[in-house]
Coordinates of C-alpha atoms in Angstrom, one line a residue:
Chain A
X1 CA -36.0 46.9 -62.2
X2 CA -39.1 45.1 -61.3
X3 CA -42.4 46.3 -60.1
X4 CA -42.3 43.8 -57.2
X5 CA -39.0 45.1 -55.8
X6 CA -40.7 47.1 -53.1
X7 CA -42.5 44.0 -51.9
X8 CA -39.1 42.4 -51.3
X9 CA -39.8 39.5 -53.6
X10 CA -36.5 37.9 -54.5
X11 CA -37.2 37.5 -58.1
X12 CA -35.6 39.1 -61.1
X13 CA -38.2 39.8 -63.8
X14 CA -37.1 39.4 -67.5
X15 CA -40.1 40.1 -69.6
X16 CA -38.0 39.8 -72.8
X17 CA -38.2 36.0 -72.5
X18 CA -41.7 36.3 -73.9
X19 CA -40.6 37.5 -77.3
X20 CA -36.9 36.7 -77.8
X21 CA -36.0 33.8 -80.2
X22 CA -38.8 31.6 -81.3
X23 CA -40.9 32.2 -78.1
X24 CA -43.0 35.0 -79.5
X25 CA -43.9 32.6 -82.3
X26 CA -44.8 29.9 -79.7
X27 CA -47.2 32.2 -78.0
X28 CA -48.8 33.1 -81.3
X29 CA -49.1 29.5 -82.3
X30 CA -50.6 28.8 -78.9
X31 CA -53.2 31.6 -79.3
X32 CA -54.1 30.3 -82.8
X33 CA -54.5 26.7 -81.6
X34 CA -56.6 27.9 -78.7
X35 CA -58.8 29.9 -81.0
X36 CA -59.1 27.1 -83.6
X37 CA -59.9 24.5 -80.9
X38 CA -62.4 26.8 -79.1
X39 CA -64.1 27.9 -82.3
X40 CA -64.5 24.4 -83.8
X41 CA -65.8 23.1 -80.5
X42 CA -68.0 26.0 -80.0
X43 CA -69.8 25.6 -83.4
X44 CA -70.3 21.9 -82.7
X45 CA -71.4 22.5 -79.1
X46 CA -73.9 25.1 -80.2
X47 CA -75.4 22.7 -82.8
X48 CA -75.6 19.9 -80.2
X49 CA -76.9 22.3 -77.6
X50 CA -79.6 23.9 -79.8
X51 CA -80.8 20.5 -81.0
X52 CA -80.9 18.8 -77.6
X53 CA -82.2 21.9 -75.8
X54 CA -85.1 22.1 -78.3
X55 CA -85.7 18.4 -78.0
X56 CA -86.1 18.7 -74.2
X57 CA -89.2 20.8 -74.7
X58 CA -91.0 19.0 -77.5
X59 CA -94.3 17.5 -76.7
X60 CA -93.1 13.9 -77.4
X61 CA -91.6 12.0 -74.5
X62 CA -89.1 9.6 -76.1
X63 CA -87.3 12.6 -77.7
X64 CA -87.3 14.5 -74.4
X65 CA -85.9 11.5 -72.6
X66 CA -83.1 11.0 -75.2
X67 CA -82.0 14.7 -74.9
X68 CA -82.2 14.5 -71.1
X69 CA -80.0 11.4 -71.0
X70 CA -77.4 13.1 -73.2
X71 CA -77.4 16.2 -71.0
X72 CA -77.2 14.5 -67.7
X73 CA -74.6 11.9 -68.8
X74 CA -72.2 14.5 -70.3
X75 CA -72.5 17.4 -67.9
X76 CA -72.1 15.4 -64.7
X77 CA -68.7 13.9 -65.5
X78 CA -65.7 16.2 -65.2
X79 CA -64.4 17.5 -68.5
X80 CA -60.9 16.2 -67.8
X81 CA -62.3 12.7 -67.6
X82 CA -64.1 13.2 -70.9
X83 CA -60.8 14.3 -72.5
X84 CA -59.1 11.2 -71.4
X85 CA -62.1 9.2 -72.5
X86 CA -62.0 10.6 -76.0
X87 CA -58.2 10.4 -76.4
X88 CA -57.3 7.2 -74.6
X89 CA -60.6 5.3 -74.7
X90 CA -62.6 5.9 -77.9
X91 CA -59.9 5.1 -80.4
X92 CA -59.3 1.7 -78.8
X93 CA -62.8 0.7 -79.9
X94 CA -62.0 1.6 -83.6
X95 CA -60.5 -1.0 -86.0
X96 CA -56.7 -1.0 -86.3
X97 CA -56.7 0.8 -89.7
X98 CA -58.9 3.6 -88.4
X99 CA -56.6 4.0 -85.4
X100 CA -53.5 4.3 -87.7
X101 CA -55.3 6.8 -89.8
X102 CA -56.3 8.8 -86.8
X103 CA -52.8 8.7 -85.3
X104 CA -51.5 10.5 -88.4
X105 CA -54.2 13.2 -88.4
X106 CA -53.8 14.9 -85.0
X107 CA -55.8 12.6 -82.6
X108 CA -54.9 15.0 -79.8
X109 CA -56.7 18.0 -81.4
X110 CA -59.8 16.1 -82.5
X111 CA -60.2 14.3 -79.2
X112 CA -60.1 17.6 -77.5
X113 CA -62.7 19.0 -79.9
X114 CA -64.9 16.0 -79.2
X115 CA -64.5 16.3 -75.5
X116 CA -65.1 20.1 -75.4
X117 CA -68.0 20.1 -77.8
X118 CA -70.0 17.2 -76.3
X119 CA -69.5 18.5 -72.8
X120 CA -70.3 22.1 -73.5
X121 CA -73.1 21.0 -75.9
X122 CA -74.8 19.5 -72.8
X123 CA -74.3 22.7 -70.8
X124 CA -75.5 24.9 -73.7
X125 CA -78.5 22.6 -74.0
X126 CA -79.6 23.6 -70.6
X127 CA -79.2 27.3 -71.4
X128 CA -81.3 26.8 -74.6
X129 CA -84.0 24.9 -72.7
X130 CA -84.2 27.6 -70.1
X131 CA -84.6 30.1 -73.0
X132 CA -87.3 28.1 -74.8
X133 CA -89.2 27.5 -71.6
X134 CA -89.2 31.2 -70.8
X135 CA -91.1 31.7 -74.1
X136 CA -94.7 31.6 -73.1
X137 CA -96.4 28.3 -74.0
X138 CA -99.3 30.2 -75.4
X139 CA -97.0 31.6 -78.1
X140 CA -96.4 28.1 -79.4
X141 CA -100.1 27.3 -79.3
X142 CA -100.9 30.5 -81.1
X143 CA -98.3 29.8 -83.8
X144 CA -99.7 26.3 -84.3
X145 CA -103.2 27.8 -84.4
X146 CA -102.1 30.0 -87.4
X147 CA -101.5 26.8 -89.3
X148 CA -97.7 26.2 -88.7
X149 CA -96.6 22.7 -87.9
X150 CA -94.9 22.2 -84.5
X151 CA -91.5 22.0 -86.3
X152 CA -92.1 25.2 -88.2
X153 CA -93.4 26.9 -85.0
X154 CA -90.1 25.9 -83.3
X155 CA -87.9 26.9 -86.2
X156 CA -89.6 30.2 -87.0
X157 CA -91.0 31.5 -83.8
X158 CA -89.9 29.8 -80.5
X159 CA -86.2 29.1 -81.1
X160 CA -85.4 32.5 -82.6
X161 CA -86.9 34.3 -79.6
X162 CA -85.2 31.9 -77.2
X163 CA -81.8 32.4 -78.8
X164 CA -82.2 36.2 -78.2
X165 CA -83.1 35.7 -74.6
X166 CA -80.1 33.5 -73.8
X167 CA -77.3 35.7 -75.1
X168 CA -76.0 36.6 -71.6
X169 CA -75.8 33.0 -70.3
X170 CA -74.6 31.8 -73.7
X171 CA -71.8 34.3 -73.5
X172 CA -70.9 32.8 -70.1
X173 CA -70.8 29.3 -71.6
X174 CA -68.7 30.5 -74.5
X175 CA -66.1 32.1 -72.2
X176 CA -66.1 28.9 -70.1
X177 CA -65.4 26.9 -73.3
X178 CA -62.5 29.1 -74.2
X179 CA -61.0 28.8 -70.8
X180 CA -61.7 25.1 -70.5
X181 CA -59.8 24.5 -73.8
X182 CA -56.7 24.9 -71.7
X183 CA -57.4 21.4 -70.2
X184 CA -56.5 20.0 -73.7
X185 CA -52.8 20.3 -72.7
X186 CA -53.3 17.2 -70.6
X187 CA -53.7 15.2 -73.8
X188 CA -50.8 16.9 -75.6
X189 CA -52.6 19.7 -77.5
X190 CA -50.1 22.6 -77.8
X191 CA -52.6 25.4 -77.0
X192 CA -51.9 28.7 -75.2
X193 CA -51.5 27.3 -71.6
X194 CA -49.2 24.6 -73.0
X195 CA -47.1 27.2 -74.7
X196 CA -46.8 29.4 -71.6
X197 CA -45.6 26.3 -69.7
X198 CA -43.2 25.5 -72.5
X199 CA -41.7 29.0 -72.2
X200 CA -41.4 28.5 -68.5
X201 CA -39.7 25.2 -69.1
X202 CA -37.1 26.6 -71.5
X203 CA -36.4 29.8 -69.6
X204 CA -37.3 28.9 -66.0
X205 CA -39.2 32.2 -65.9
X206 CA -42.5 31.1 -64.5
X207 CA -44.0 34.4 -63.4
X208 CA -43.5 36.1 -66.8
X209 CA -44.9 33.1 -68.7
X210 CA -47.9 32.8 -66.5
X211 CA -48.6 36.5 -66.5
X212 CA -48.5 36.5 -70.3
X213 CA -51.0 33.6 -70.4
X214 CA -53.3 35.3 -67.9
X215 CA -53.3 38.6 -69.9
X216 CA -53.9 36.8 -73.2
X217 CA -56.9 34.9 -71.8
X218 CA -58.2 38.1 -70.3
X219 CA -58.0 39.9 -73.6
X220 CA -59.5 37.0 -75.6
X221 CA -62.4 36.7 -73.1
X222 CA -63.1 40.5 -73.0
X223 CA -63.0 40.4 -76.8
X224 CA -65.6 37.6 -76.9
X225 CA -67.8 39.3 -74.3
X226 CA -67.8 42.5 -76.3
X227 CA -68.7 40.7 -79.6
X228 CA -71.5 38.9 -77.8
X229 CA -72.6 42.3 -76.4
X230 CA -72.8 43.6 -79.9
X231 CA -74.8 40.5 -81.0
X232 CA -77.2 41.2 -78.1
X233 CA -77.8 44.8 -79.2
X234 CA -78.0 44.0 -82.9
X235 CA -80.6 41.3 -82.6
X236 CA -82.6 42.7 -79.7
X237 CA -86.4 42.6 -80.1
X238 CA -87.7 46.0 -78.8
X239 CA -89.8 45.5 -75.8
X240 CA -88.7 41.9 -75.2
X241 CA -85.2 42.2 -73.8
X242 CA -84.9 45.9 -73.5
X243 CA -84.3 45.5 -69.8
X244 CA -81.3 43.3 -70.5
X245 CA -80.0 46.0 -72.8
X246 CA -79.9 48.5 -70.0
X247 CA -78.6 46.3 -67.3
X248 CA -74.9 46.1 -66.6
X249 CA -73.4 42.7 -67.3
Chain B
X1 CA -63.0 48.9 -67.2
X2 CA -62.3 50.7 -63.9
X3 CA -63.7 47.7 -62.1
X4 CA -61.3 45.4 -63.9
X5 CA -58.3 47.6 -63.1
X6 CA -59.2 47.7 -59.4
X7 CA -59.7 43.9 -59.4
X8 CA -56.3 43.4 -60.9
X9 CA -54.7 45.7 -58.5
X10 CA -56.4 44.0 -55.6
X11 CA -55.0 40.7 -56.9
X12 CA -51.5 42.1 -57.0
X13 CA -51.7 43.5 -53.5
X14 CA -52.7 40.0 -52.2
X15 CA -49.8 38.5 -54.1
X16 CA -47.5 41.2 -52.7
X17 CA -48.7 40.6 -49.1
X18 CA -47.9 36.9 -49.4
X19 CA -44.5 37.7 -50.9
X20 CA -43.8 40.2 -48.1
X21 CA -44.5 37.5 -45.5
X22 CA -41.1 36.0 -46.1
X23 CA -39.3 38.9 -47.7
X24 CA -35.6 39.0 -46.9
X25 CA -35.8 36.0 -44.7
X26 CA -33.2 33.3 -45.3
X27 CA -34.4 29.7 -45.8
X28 CA -32.8 28.6 -42.5
X29 CA -34.5 31.5 -40.6
X30 CA -37.8 30.5 -42.2
X31 CA -37.4 26.8 -41.2
X32 CA -36.4 27.8 -37.7
X33 CA -39.3 30.2 -37.3
X34 CA -42.0 27.8 -38.7
X35 CA -40.5 24.6 -37.5
X36 CA -41.3 22.9 -40.8
X37 CA -39.0 21.8 -43.6
X38 CA -41.0 21.4 -46.8
X39 CA -39.6 19.4 -49.7
X40 CA -41.2 19.4 -53.1
X41 CA -40.9 16.0 -54.8
X42 CA -42.7 13.8 -57.4
X43 CA -45.6 11.4 -56.8
X44 CA -45.1 9.4 -60.0
X45 CA -41.4 9.2 -60.8
X46 CA -40.2 5.9 -59.3
X47 CA -37.9 5.3 -57.7
X48 CA -37.0 8.9 -57.0
X49 CA -40.3 10.2 -55.6
X50 CA -43.4 8.1 -55.9
X51 CA -46.3 6.6 -54.1
X52 CA -45.8 2.9 -54.1
X53 CA -48.2 0.0 -54.2
X54 CA -48.5 0.1 -50.4
X55 CA -49.6 3.8 -50.8
X56 CA -46.4 5.1 -49.1
X57 CA -44.7 8.2 -50.4
X58 CA -41.0 7.8 -50.7
X59 CA -38.0 7.2 -53.0
X60 CA -34.3 7.8 -53.4
X61 CA -34.6 11.6 -53.6
X62 CA -36.9 11.6 -50.6
X63 CA -34.3 9.6 -48.7
X64 CA -31.6 12.1 -49.5
X65 CA -33.9 14.9 -48.5
X66 CA -34.4 13.2 -45.2
X67 CA -30.6 13.3 -44.7
X68 CA -30.7 17.1 -45.4
X69 CA -33.5 17.3 -42.9
X70 CA -31.3 15.7 -40.2
X71 CA -28.5 18.2 -41.1
X72 CA -30.9 21.1 -40.7
X73 CA -32.0 19.9 -37.3
X74 CA -28.4 19.6 -36.2
X75 CA -27.6 23.0 -37.5
X76 CA -30.6 24.7 -35.9
X77 CA -30.4 22.5 -32.8
X78 CA -34.1 21.9 -32.6
X79 CA -36.6 19.4 -33.9
X80 CA -38.1 20.3 -37.3
X81 CA -41.1 18.7 -39.0
X82 CA -40.4 17.1 -42.4
X83 CA -43.1 17.7 -45.0
X84 CA -43.5 16.5 -48.5
X85 CA -45.4 18.4 -51.2
X86 CA -46.1 17.4 -54.8
X87 CA -44.2 19.4 -57.4
X88 CA -44.3 18.8 -61.1
X89 CA -41.8 20.1 -63.6
X90 CA -44.2 23.0 -64.4
X91 CA -44.8 24.0 -60.8
X92 CA -41.5 23.4 -59.0
X93 CA -39.8 26.7 -59.7
X94 CA -42.9 28.8 -58.8
X95 CA -43.3 26.7 -55.6
X96 CA -39.7 27.5 -54.6
X97 CA -40.0 31.2 -55.5
X98 CA -43.2 31.7 -53.6
X99 CA -41.8 30.0 -50.5
X100 CA -44.3 27.1 -50.6
X101 CA -41.4 24.6 -50.5
X102 CA -37.8 25.0 -49.3
X103 CA -36.1 22.4 -51.4
X104 CA -36.9 20.5 -54.6
X105 CA -35.7 16.9 -54.4
X106 CA -37.2 15.0 -57.3
X107 CA -35.8 14.4 -60.8
X108 CA -34.7 17.9 -61.7
X109 CA -31.9 18.2 -64.2
X110 CA -29.4 20.9 -63.4
X111 CA -29.3 23.2 -66.5
X112 CA -27.7 26.6 -67.2
X113 CA -31.0 28.5 -67.9
X114 CA -32.5 27.0 -64.7
X115 CA -29.5 28.3 -62.8
X116 CA -30.8 31.8 -63.6
X117 CA -33.8 31.2 -61.5
X118 CA -32.8 28.7 -58.8
X119 CA -29.6 27.4 -57.2
X120 CA -28.6 23.7 -57.4
X121 CA -27.0 21.4 -55.0
X122 CA -24.2 19.2 -56.1
X123 CA -25.2 16.4 -58.6
X124 CA -26.7 13.4 -56.8
X125 CA -27.6 11.3 -59.8
X126 CA -26.5 11.0 -63.4
X127 CA -28.6 9.6 -66.3
X128 CA -29.4 10.4 -69.9
X129 CA -32.4 10.2 -72.2
X130 CA -33.5 7.0 -73.9
X131 CA -36.6 5.5 -75.5
X132 CA -39.2 3.1 -74.2
X133 CA -40.8 0.9 -76.8
X134 CA -42.9 -2.2 -77.1
X135 CA -41.0 -5.4 -77.7
X136 CA -40.6 -5.8 -81.4
X137 CA -40.7 -2.1 -82.3
X138 CA -38.4 -1.0 -85.1
X139 CA -37.1 2.0 -83.1
X140 CA -33.6 1.4 -81.7
X141 CA -32.6 4.9 -80.8
X142 CA -32.7 8.5 -81.7
X143 CA -31.6 7.7 -85.3
X144 CA -34.9 5.9 -86.0
X145 CA -37.5 8.4 -84.8
X146 CA -37.9 10.7 -87.8
X147 CA -41.6 10.7 -88.8
X148 CA -42.5 8.7 -85.8
X149 CA -44.9 9.8 -83.1
X150 CA -42.7 10.4 -80.0
X151 CA -44.3 11.0 -76.6
X152 CA -42.3 13.2 -74.1
X153 CA -42.9 14.9 -70.8
X154 CA -43.4 18.6 -70.8
X155 CA -40.7 20.4 -68.8
X156 CA -38.1 17.7 -69.6
X157 CA -34.8 18.5 -71.2
X158 CA -35.1 15.7 -73.6
X159 CA -38.2 17.2 -75.2
X160 CA -36.1 20.2 -76.1
X161 CA -33.3 18.1 -77.6
X162 CA -35.6 16.1 -79.8
X163 CA -37.2 19.3 -81.1
X164 CA -33.7 20.6 -82.0
X165 CA -32.0 17.4 -83.3
X166 CA -34.9 15.6 -85.0
X167 CA -37.4 18.2 -86.1
X168 CA -39.0 15.5 -88.4
X169 CA -40.2 13.5 -85.4
X170 CA -43.8 14.2 -84.4
X171 CA -43.5 15.2 -80.8
X172 CA -46.5 14.8 -78.6
X173 CA -45.9 16.4 -75.2
X174 CA -47.8 15.4 -72.1
X175 CA -47.8 17.2 -68.8
X176 CA -47.1 14.1 -66.7
X177 CA -45.5 10.7 -66.9
X178 CA -48.7 8.6 -66.5
X179 CA -50.4 10.3 -69.5
X180 CA -47.4 9.8 -71.7
X181 CA -47.1 6.1 -70.8
X182 CA -50.8 5.5 -71.3
X183 CA -50.5 7.0 -74.7
X184 CA -47.7 4.6 -75.5
X185 CA -49.6 1.6 -74.1
X186 CA -52.7 2.6 -76.2
X187 CA -50.7 3.1 -79.3
X188 CA -51.3 6.8 -79.6
X189 CA -47.5 7.3 -79.8
X190 CA -44.8 4.9 -81.2
X191 CA -42.3 5.5 -78.4
X192 CA -42.0 7.5 -75.1
X193 CA -38.8 9.2 -74.3
X194 CA -37.5 10.4 -70.9
X195 CA -34.4 10.0 -68.7
X196 CA -33.4 6.3 -68.9
X197 CA -33.8 5.6 -65.2
X198 CA -37.4 7.0 -65.2
X199 CA -38.2 4.6 -68.1
X200 CA -37.0 1.7 -66.0
X201 CA -39.4 3.0 -63.3
X202 CA -42.3 3.0 -65.8
X203 CA -41.4 -0.5 -67.1
X204 CA -41.5 -1.8 -63.6
X205 CA -44.8 -0.3 -62.9
X206 CA -46.4 -1.6 -66.2
X207 CA -48.8 -4.5 -65.9
X208 CA -46.6 -6.6 -68.1
X209 CA -43.0 -5.4 -67.6
X210 CA -41.6 -7.9 -70.1
X211 CA -43.6 -6.3 -73.0
X212 CA -41.5 -3.2 -72.8
X213 CA -37.8 -2.4 -73.4
X214 CA -35.6 0.6 -73.1
X215 CA -33.5 1.3 -76.2
X216 CA -30.9 3.7 -77.6
X217 CA -27.7 5.3 -76.2
X218 CA -28.0 8.3 -73.9
X219 CA -28.8 11.2 -76.3
X220 CA -28.6 13.7 -73.5
X221 CA -26.8 14.3 -70.2
X222 CA -29.0 14.7 -67.2
X223 CA -27.3 15.5 -64.0
X224 CA -29.9 15.6 -61.2
X225 CA -29.6 18.2 -58.5
X226 CA -31.7 19.5 -55.6
X227 CA -33.0 23.0 -56.3
X228 CA -33.4 25.9 -53.8
X229 CA -34.0 29.6 -53.8
X230 CA -31.3 31.7 -55.3
X231 CA -28.6 33.5 -53.3
X232 CA -29.0 31.7 -50.0
X233 CA -25.5 30.3 -49.6
X234 CA -25.9 29.2 -45.9
X235 CA -28.8 26.9 -46.7
X236 CA -27.1 25.7 -49.8
X237 CA -24.0 24.8 -47.8
X238 CA -26.1 22.8 -45.3
X239 CA -27.7 20.9 -48.2
X240 CA -24.4 20.3 -50.0
X241 CA -22.6 19.2 -46.7
X242 CA -25.4 16.8 -46.0
X243 CA -24.9 15.2 -49.5
X244 CA -21.1 15.1 -49.1
X245 CA -21.4 13.5 -45.7
X246 CA -23.8 10.9 -47.2
X247 CA -21.4 10.2 -50.0
X248 CA -18.4 10.0 -47.7
X249 CA -20.1 8.1 -44.9
X250 CA -21.8 5.6 -47.2
X251 CA -25.4 6.4 -46.5
X252 CA -25.8 7.5 -50.1
X253 CA -24.6 4.1 -51.4
X254 CA -26.8 2.2 -48.9
X255 CA -29.8 4.1 -50.1
X256 CA -28.7 3.7 -53.7
X257 CA -28.6 -0.1 -53.1
X258 CA -32.1 0.0 -51.6
X259 CA -33.6 1.8 -54.7
X260 CA -31.3 0.7 -57.6
X261 CA -29.5 -2.4 -56.3
X262 CA -29.8 -5.8 -57.9
X263 CA -32.7 -6.8 -55.6
X264 CA -34.6 -3.5 -56.0
X265 CA -37.5 -3.0 -58.4
X266 CA -35.4 -0.9 -60.8
X267 CA -31.9 -2.3 -60.9
X268 CA -29.5 0.4 -62.2
X269 CA -25.9 -0.3 -61.5
X270 CA -23.7 2.6 -60.6
X271 CA -20.8 2.8 -63.2
X272 CA -17.3 3.4 -62.0
X273 CA -17.1 6.7 -63.9
X274 CA -20.3 8.0 -62.3
X275 CA -19.2 6.8 -58.9
X276 CA -15.8 8.6 -59.3
X277 CA -17.6 11.7 -60.5
X278 CA -19.9 11.7 -57.4
X279 CA -17.0 11.2 -55.0
X280 CA -15.0 14.0 -56.6
X281 CA -17.7 16.5 -55.7
X282 CA -16.9 15.8 -52.1
X283 CA -14.5 18.6 -51.0
X284 CA -12.1 18.0 -48.0
X285 CA -13.2 18.6 -44.5

């Protein structure tokens, strides 16, 4: 009998709907799609974010402006709108042959990847910029004074330090990306939330399906948080972010 | 970890308190106590429940729900407020179970698994799934969809039938009707499938209705019913009696003519078989 019985809820729980028949497989497929979608988008988003975050701090205005335009344009429009834009809008601009090709190679998934990575790239960019700007300017000047070029100073000194400083906010962004990937169901990507809704549709057991979804997201997010925690400890520079190491996050 | 556990427990307690608010109360008691009858319906499923070009929320299912509303007022002998709430295929059963709505009157097909979770009124509309295609498309029915990209609505019975009967079709499932139709218009999918009558609704709403046609025989049987919380037979009797009286007294057919008649936006003649079936559900007084 159910845990909710004492609350008087008129609902008969049947947790077995989550694994009987092909439904366990659906959930598994959903988890895999969510991970594939999030991971692909995360890699691209990080690349975009690091590039544009670094560009926003370089001592050359046109590049700073370019990066600022990218960030402000993409982070100030809701992700849902971007997903529709990439799925319904962008392919229209392509030639007919490219559209046909795309239609046979999972346009839903790749539109979702485009939407998530460009949107989160803009957000990660801000995190990176904050990290770089928290590295004292004198450090850049000192590096250049040792004979490094500005590009080398960025690549070898400034960005590596900044990346270590921003692990906690970057964890936050990564978790957001994973959770936001659930919006991809609006353009027909069969990810985890989609699959829980599918189970609900087939079995009319909404609470079980939603609970399963909630717990799986929780486990995935806690997993990522703990991996990022290990990354933080592993790459810590003694004396620089030692305080962050002690603080509860 | 302890923090997380206590947070979870806190959430459950809140959930429990909301649930306890209406625990053990029958739907009629609840409506009598709050003075409000809340109906869950659709906003984008013409002509059953939709917001029309004049921005009014109505439709055939909403009209029938209004008849139920009158019957409830008569039964409780007091004036009750009639409220509409948006409910999608994914949210309608949770909305009912949580007590947020008292009746679902939209485009919900009565199925056996759904009867495990909710109770259904008698059938108020009968349709079946078909395909919406662009004029000139090679698709003429379910026999032609293997290998094609087929759009469908999540939560619909037809999505499930396609999955089982034509696994070679590339099914693309959208959470709502407008997204599925946009995908068809933009060429992301080759055809969009749903209950025939809903496809007529989409065709009517399209910028160029003549570009679109509905093809194929019914490949599913979709009897629409109103859904309510399980094991509440008094309320169910009020709903069913209201529908029977509407069928018997002719209000049903007047409303049918308004939404599906030859002069309506979605003409959909009532066949003799369906009419006889509807009338045979009316039990004697």
